[in-house]
Amino acid sequence: MSSVVSPEQVHQIVNNLHHDPFEVLGAHPVEENGSVKKWVIRAYLPKADAVWIVMPAERLEYPARSIHHPRFFECVIETNELSNYQFRIREGEHERVIHDPYAFRSPKLTDFDLHLFGEGNHHRIYEKLGAHLAEIDGVKGVYFAVWAPNARNVSIIGDFNGWDGRDHQMRKHNNMVWELFIPDIGVGAKYKYEIKNWDGHIYEKSDPYGFYQEPRPKTASIVADLDNYRWNDAEWMEKRRHSDPLTRPVSVYEVHLGSWLHASSAEKTPLLHGEGEPVQVSEWNTGARFLSYYELAGKLIPYVKELGYTHIELLPIAEHPFDGSWGYQVTGYFAPTSRYGTPEDFMYFVDRCHQEGIGVIVDWVPGHFPKDGHGLAFFDGTHLYEHQDPRKGEHKEWGTLIFNYGRNEVRNFLVSNALFWFDKYHIDGIRVDAVASMLYLDYCRKDGEWVTNEYGGRENLEAADFLRQVNHVIFSYFPGILSIAEESTAWPMVSWPTYVGGLGFNLKWNMGWMHDMLDYFGMDPWFRQFHQNNVTFSIWYNHSENYMLALSHDEVVHGKSNIIGKMPGDEWQKYANVRALFTYMFTHPGKKTMFMSMEFGQWSEWNVWSDLEWHLLQYDPHQKLKRFFADLNGLYKQEKSLYTQDFGQDGFEWIDCSDNRHSVVAFLRWSKHWEEFVVVVCNFTPQPHSHYRVGVPRAGFYQEIFNSDSSKYGGSNMGNLGGKWSEEWSYHSRPYSIDLCLPPLGVLVLKLDPLRAAGTTATIEDA
């Protein structure tokens, strides 16, 4: 029988030019008199010398012949029904038996999937695009799908086909997505997409939706199964679902996993305890191995728990090629970096955090991506994920590209990615990086280097709509989580709900407070009397957003010095200033974030290439500072007045903010329903003050529950011998007052003792 396939069709297959190889390859019925009596099976096997069609059920074998090309094979089989068949292939002196990928025509993607994706509303598109374990007609393998609408052709290349793009040519579905099921491969298979544009240029790309990647400098994606891990955090997840984080204590320890501690240093650091199960991870250029997610679970989690933080925030752990980017130039948005282990290893880390009562926040980077050849840039031979116009599509200062938020499929990629980390890895929050760079079209651009929006303004309306969408979606699926904006401008309603026109975050970093505080504490205390506004100004706008106070990694790099190095005075004063700053931070309205190394007073700047300076903990001042932070977190979590009303006007009240001559401020923090309150008095100069009178709202004994100048923290131990009785002396417009000793560069926190409250007021004569 003569072949029904034309030489031109064979030419298209051989040269990888056919948009739907299923039209030529695989099994095709031959109808005679209206019924199927024969099947034609065709295959292009570029390395095969001879091919036989194997019918396992019938225990039959049929030789195939070459037609139109020595590596293009065809076989005609006379049968009404064709069961699963296989190829027996001879390649030189070797033989192997495989299933025909073109025998499996059932697509995983439906037209409805593609419709939702096309309008930007397929929230779990990561379950369809990418590489997924599948079983079709009883045969196990991996289903691949990739969005590359402008590509001429797409193939899957990998270690299973010798990285040869001729072997597994994909078909284009609905003019949007390329797909193919490859039988007989599974977890651990390395792969990429070979994408050919209409000019014949070929690009080898990692999978945008890939769940796992090779350790850098290699760039292949790896097939992974994310559904095998057995979680043990059901109690945590259920409690989170019914809680409001805005009325809970949130004290975040910000960590870069690769530079917190290395394996080579772990045994030399006896002050860090914990067991970890090692797994195979990548190496530093210096040969110092990263700790694995398992090892970090054994060391980092106990350390954070000891210090009393409620959350760990991880600098981006999505896959990135360059260590020096700190993770902020992402190429694998759906892949936790293989530097520290496998996806299941990261699940274990999060699971262990939850079992120890610690939430996990992940830095998320939807604002830009790098130009690396294996990444998203120029993905299908066109500007697919980024804008074509460089005035919209490029961050020249950062050398990165900007997502095209106006394209539905790109927006869907990012929205589903945010949801993915909550869904598959049970994270508790995202900290969205560089929001300001997304919201303004002229961000870091000179005149003539940017394009206005449709109304002639500088606001990126498409980016704002994207942020509203992503926040609406993640809170709809996962109530009780955190979505934190690093936004440094006066864009209104960043942390307001989307239904009132806000961007939908529930927290915004207070960058103004951070700059004011670092400027204030960086100056000689004598000059602080002229800058009282630095301390008080944040309260004026505190109720406009839900603020998080953050002293982050950005403040301890690029010549800025670490926190303790920013402080003036001798060594004692530097430590005292640090304690005063952070006590004011933890008593000021707003949730808290601080970067690793601040808690024990590291002197040098953060260096992404090395460990923190753990050796400092052998010295008494650093140990005492670490104890200070543990106690400060304990105070914060213990006192409802310090966290239940961070964002309402009833949660904060000045007692006196006008004593700039002494650089002293005093204020009240009230709990919800006004059931409890604390008095906070800050002295920001090295000059102590005896008999400093502060007005209070109620009578009784005010216990000194925290003193940043305590000797156990390295202070001078000045204070009030445990507390003071109030007096019937109206002061600061209050009916009562207390006479305090204010320690140098110290902050006092006092609380009315309920057992010695009303009816026990001391008289002036008694005092």
Coordinates of C-alpha atoms in Angstrom, one line a residue, residues 26-248:
G26 CA 1.2 8.5 15.6
A27 CA -1.6 6.1 14.6
H28 CA -4.1 7.0 11.9
P29 CA -7.1 4.9 10.9
V30 CA -7.6 4.0 7.2
E31 CA -11.3 3.7 6.3
E32 CA -12.5 1.3 3.7
N33 CA -16.2 1.2 2.8
G34 CA -17.0 3.3 5.9
S35 CA -15.3 1.1 8.4
V36 CA -11.8 1.0 9.9
K37 CA -9.8 -2.1 8.8
K38 CA -6.3 -0.7 8.8
W39 CA -4.1 1.6 10.8
V40 CA -1.1 3.6 9.6
I41 CA 1.6 4.2 12.3
R42 CA 4.2 6.8 11.5
A43 CA 7.2 7.9 13.5
Y44 CA 10.2 10.3 13.1
L45 CA 13.1 8.8 15.1
P46 CA 16.2 10.8 14.1
K47 CA 18.7 8.4 15.7
A48 CA 17.0 5.1 14.6
D49 CA 18.4 2.6 12.1
A50 CA 15.4 0.3 12.2
V51 CA 12.0 0.3 13.9
W52 CA 9.4 -2.4 14.7
I53 CA 5.9 -1.8 15.9
V54 CA 5.3 -4.0 19.0
M55 CA 1.8 -5.1 20.0
P56 CA 2.2 -6.4 23.6
A57 CA -1.3 -7.7 24.0
E58 CA -1.2 -9.7 20.8
R59 CA 2.5 -10.5 21.2
L60 CA 3.1 -9.4 17.6
E61 CA 5.7 -7.3 16.0
Y62 CA 5.6 -5.5 12.6
P63 CA 8.6 -3.9 10.8
A64 CA 8.3 -0.3 9.8
R65 CA 9.8 1.1 6.6
S66 CA 11.4 4.4 5.8
I67 CA 9.6 6.8 3.5
H68 CA 10.7 10.1 2.1
H69 CA 13.5 10.2 4.7
P70 CA 15.8 7.5 6.1
R71 CA 14.6 8.3 9.7
F72 CA 10.9 8.7 9.0
F73 CA 9.1 5.4 9.4
E74 CA 5.7 4.0 8.6
C75 CA 3.9 0.8 9.2
V76 CA 0.5 -0.4 8.1
I77 CA -1.3 -2.8 10.4
E78 CA -4.5 -4.6 9.4
T79 CA -6.8 -4.5 12.4
N80 CA -10.1 -3.0 13.4
E81 CA -8.9 -1.8 16.8
L82 CA -5.5 -0.7 17.8
S83 CA -4.4 -1.2 21.4
N84 CA -1.4 0.4 23.1
Y85 CA 1.6 -0.2 20.9
Q86 CA 5.3 0.4 21.4
F87 CA 8.4 0.9 19.2
R88 CA 11.4 -1.4 19.3
I89 CA 14.2 0.8 18.1
R90 CA 17.6 -0.2 16.9
E91 CA 20.2 2.5 17.2
G92 CA 23.6 1.3 16.1
E93 CA 24.4 -1.7 18.4
H94 CA 21.7 -0.8 21.0
E95 CA 18.0 -1.5 21.2
R96 CA 15.3 0.0 23.3
V97 CA 11.5 -0.2 23.6
I98 CA 9.4 2.9 24.1
H99 CA 5.8 4.0 23.8
D100 CA 4.9 6.4 21.0
P101 CA 4.2 9.9 22.5
Y102 CA 2.0 10.6 19.5
A103 CA -0.3 7.7 20.4
F104 CA -1.7 9.8 23.3
R105 CA -4.0 12.4 22.0
S106 CA -6.0 13.3 25.2
P107 CA -5.1 16.9 26.1
K108 CA -4.9 17.9 29.7
L109 CA -5.9 21.5 28.9
T110 CA -9.5 22.1 28.0
D111 CA -10.9 24.9 25.9
F112 CA -12.4 26.3 29.2
D113 CA -8.9 26.3 30.8
L114 CA -7.6 28.3 27.9
H115 CA -10.6 30.6 27.9
L116 CA -9.9 31.4 31.6
F117 CA -6.2 31.8 31.0
G118 CA -6.9 34.1 28.0
E119 CA -9.0 36.4 30.2
G120 CA -6.5 36.3 33.1
N121 CA -8.7 34.4 35.5
H122 CA -7.3 30.8 35.7
H123 CA -6.2 31.0 39.3
R124 CA -4.6 27.5 39.3
I125 CA -3.2 27.5 35.8
Y126 CA 0.0 26.0 37.4
E127 CA -1.9 22.7 37.6
K128 CA -2.2 22.7 33.8
L129 CA 0.8 24.5 32.4
G130 CA 4.3 23.2 33.1
A131 CA 5.3 19.5 33.7
H132 CA 2.8 17.2 35.4
L133 CA 2.9 13.5 36.2
A134 CA 0.0 11.9 34.3
E135 CA -1.3 8.5 33.3
I136 CA -3.1 8.1 29.9
D137 CA -4.6 4.8 28.8
G138 CA -2.7 3.0 31.6
V139 CA 0.7 4.4 30.6
K140 CA 2.5 6.7 33.1
G141 CA 4.5 9.7 31.9
V142 CA 4.7 13.5 32.1
Y143 CA 2.4 15.9 30.4
F144 CA 4.1 19.2 29.3
A145 CA 2.4 22.4 28.3
V146 CA 3.9 25.8 27.7
W147 CA 2.4 29.2 26.6
A148 CA 4.3 30.4 23.6
P149 CA 1.7 31.8 21.2
N150 CA 4.2 33.4 18.8
A151 CA 6.6 30.6 18.4
R152 CA 7.1 28.8 15.0
N153 CA 7.6 25.5 16.8
V154 CA 8.3 24.2 20.2
S155 CA 10.0 20.9 21.3
I156 CA 10.8 19.3 24.6
I157 CA 14.4 18.6 25.1
G158 CA 15.9 16.7 28.1
D159 CA 18.1 14.0 29.4
F160 CA 15.6 11.5 28.1
N161 CA 16.1 12.4 24.5
G162 CA 19.7 13.5 24.4
W163 CA 18.6 17.2 24.4
D164 CA 17.5 16.7 20.7
G165 CA 14.6 18.9 19.7
R166 CA 13.6 16.6 16.8
D167 CA 12.4 13.8 19.1
H168 CA 9.5 15.4 21.0
Q169 CA 7.9 18.1 18.9
M170 CA 4.9 19.7 20.6
R171 CA 1.5 20.6 19.1
K172 CA -0.1 23.9 19.3
H173 CA -3.5 23.9 21.0
N174 CA -6.0 26.7 20.4
N175 CA -3.3 28.9 18.9
M176 CA -1.9 29.6 22.4
V177 CA -0.4 26.6 24.2
W178 CA 2.0 23.9 23.1
E179 CA 1.5 20.5 24.7
L180 CA 2.8 16.9 24.6
F181 CA 2.6 13.8 26.8
I182 CA 5.9 11.9 27.0
P183 CA 5.4 8.4 28.3
D184 CA 7.9 6.4 30.5
I185 CA 9.6 9.4 32.2
G186 CA 8.9 10.7 35.6
V187 CA 10.1 12.6 38.7
G188 CA 13.7 13.8 38.3
A189 CA 13.7 14.1 34.5
K190 CA 15.6 17.2 33.4
Y191 CA 14.1 19.2 30.6
K192 CA 13.8 22.5 28.7
Y193 CA 11.7 23.9 25.9
E194 CA 13.4 24.4 22.6
I195 CA 11.6 27.3 21.0
K196 CA 12.0 28.3 17.3
N197 CA 10.8 31.7 16.1
W198 CA 9.6 32.5 12.6
D199 CA 13.1 33.6 11.6
G200 CA 14.5 30.2 12.5
H201 CA 16.3 31.3 15.7
I202 CA 16.2 28.7 18.5
Y203 CA 16.0 29.5 22.2
E204 CA 16.4 27.0 25.0
K205 CA 14.1 28.0 27.9
S206 CA 13.5 26.7 31.4
D207 CA 9.9 26.0 32.2
P208 CA 8.1 29.2 33.4
Y209 CA 5.8 27.0 35.4
G210 CA 8.5 24.4 36.4
F211 CA 8.4 23.3 40.0
Y212 CA 12.1 22.6 40.4
Q213 CA 15.4 23.6 38.7
E214 CA 19.0 22.4 38.6
P215 CA 21.4 24.2 40.9
R216 CA 23.1 27.1 39.2
P217 CA 25.0 27.5 37.0
K218 CA 22.9 24.8 35.3
T219 CA 19.5 26.0 34.2
A220 CA 17.3 22.9 33.2
S221 CA 14.0 22.4 34.8
I222 CA 13.3 19.1 36.7
V223 CA 10.1 17.2 36.8
A224 CA 8.7 17.2 40.4
D225 CA 5.7 15.9 42.2
L226 CA 4.3 18.4 44.8
D227 CA 1.5 16.2 46.0
N228 CA 3.4 13.5 47.9
Y229 CA 4.4 15.4 51.0
R230 CA 2.3 14.7 54.1
W231 CA 1.7 17.9 56.0
N232 CA 1.4 18.0 59.8
D233 CA 0.2 21.6 60.2
A234 CA -3.6 21.2 60.0
E235 CA -4.1 22.8 63.4
W236 CA -2.0 25.8 62.4
M237 CA -3.8 26.2 59.1
E238 CA -7.3 26.0 60.7
K239 CA -6.3 28.5 63.4
R240 CA -4.9 30.9 60.8
R241 CA -8.1 30.7 58.7
H242 CA -10.1 32.0 61.6
S243 CA -7.7 34.7 62.8
D244 CA -7.1 38.3 61.9
P245 CA -3.4 39.0 61.7
L246 CA -4.0 42.8 62.1
T247 CA -5.1 42.2 65.7
R248 CA -2.3 39.7 66.5

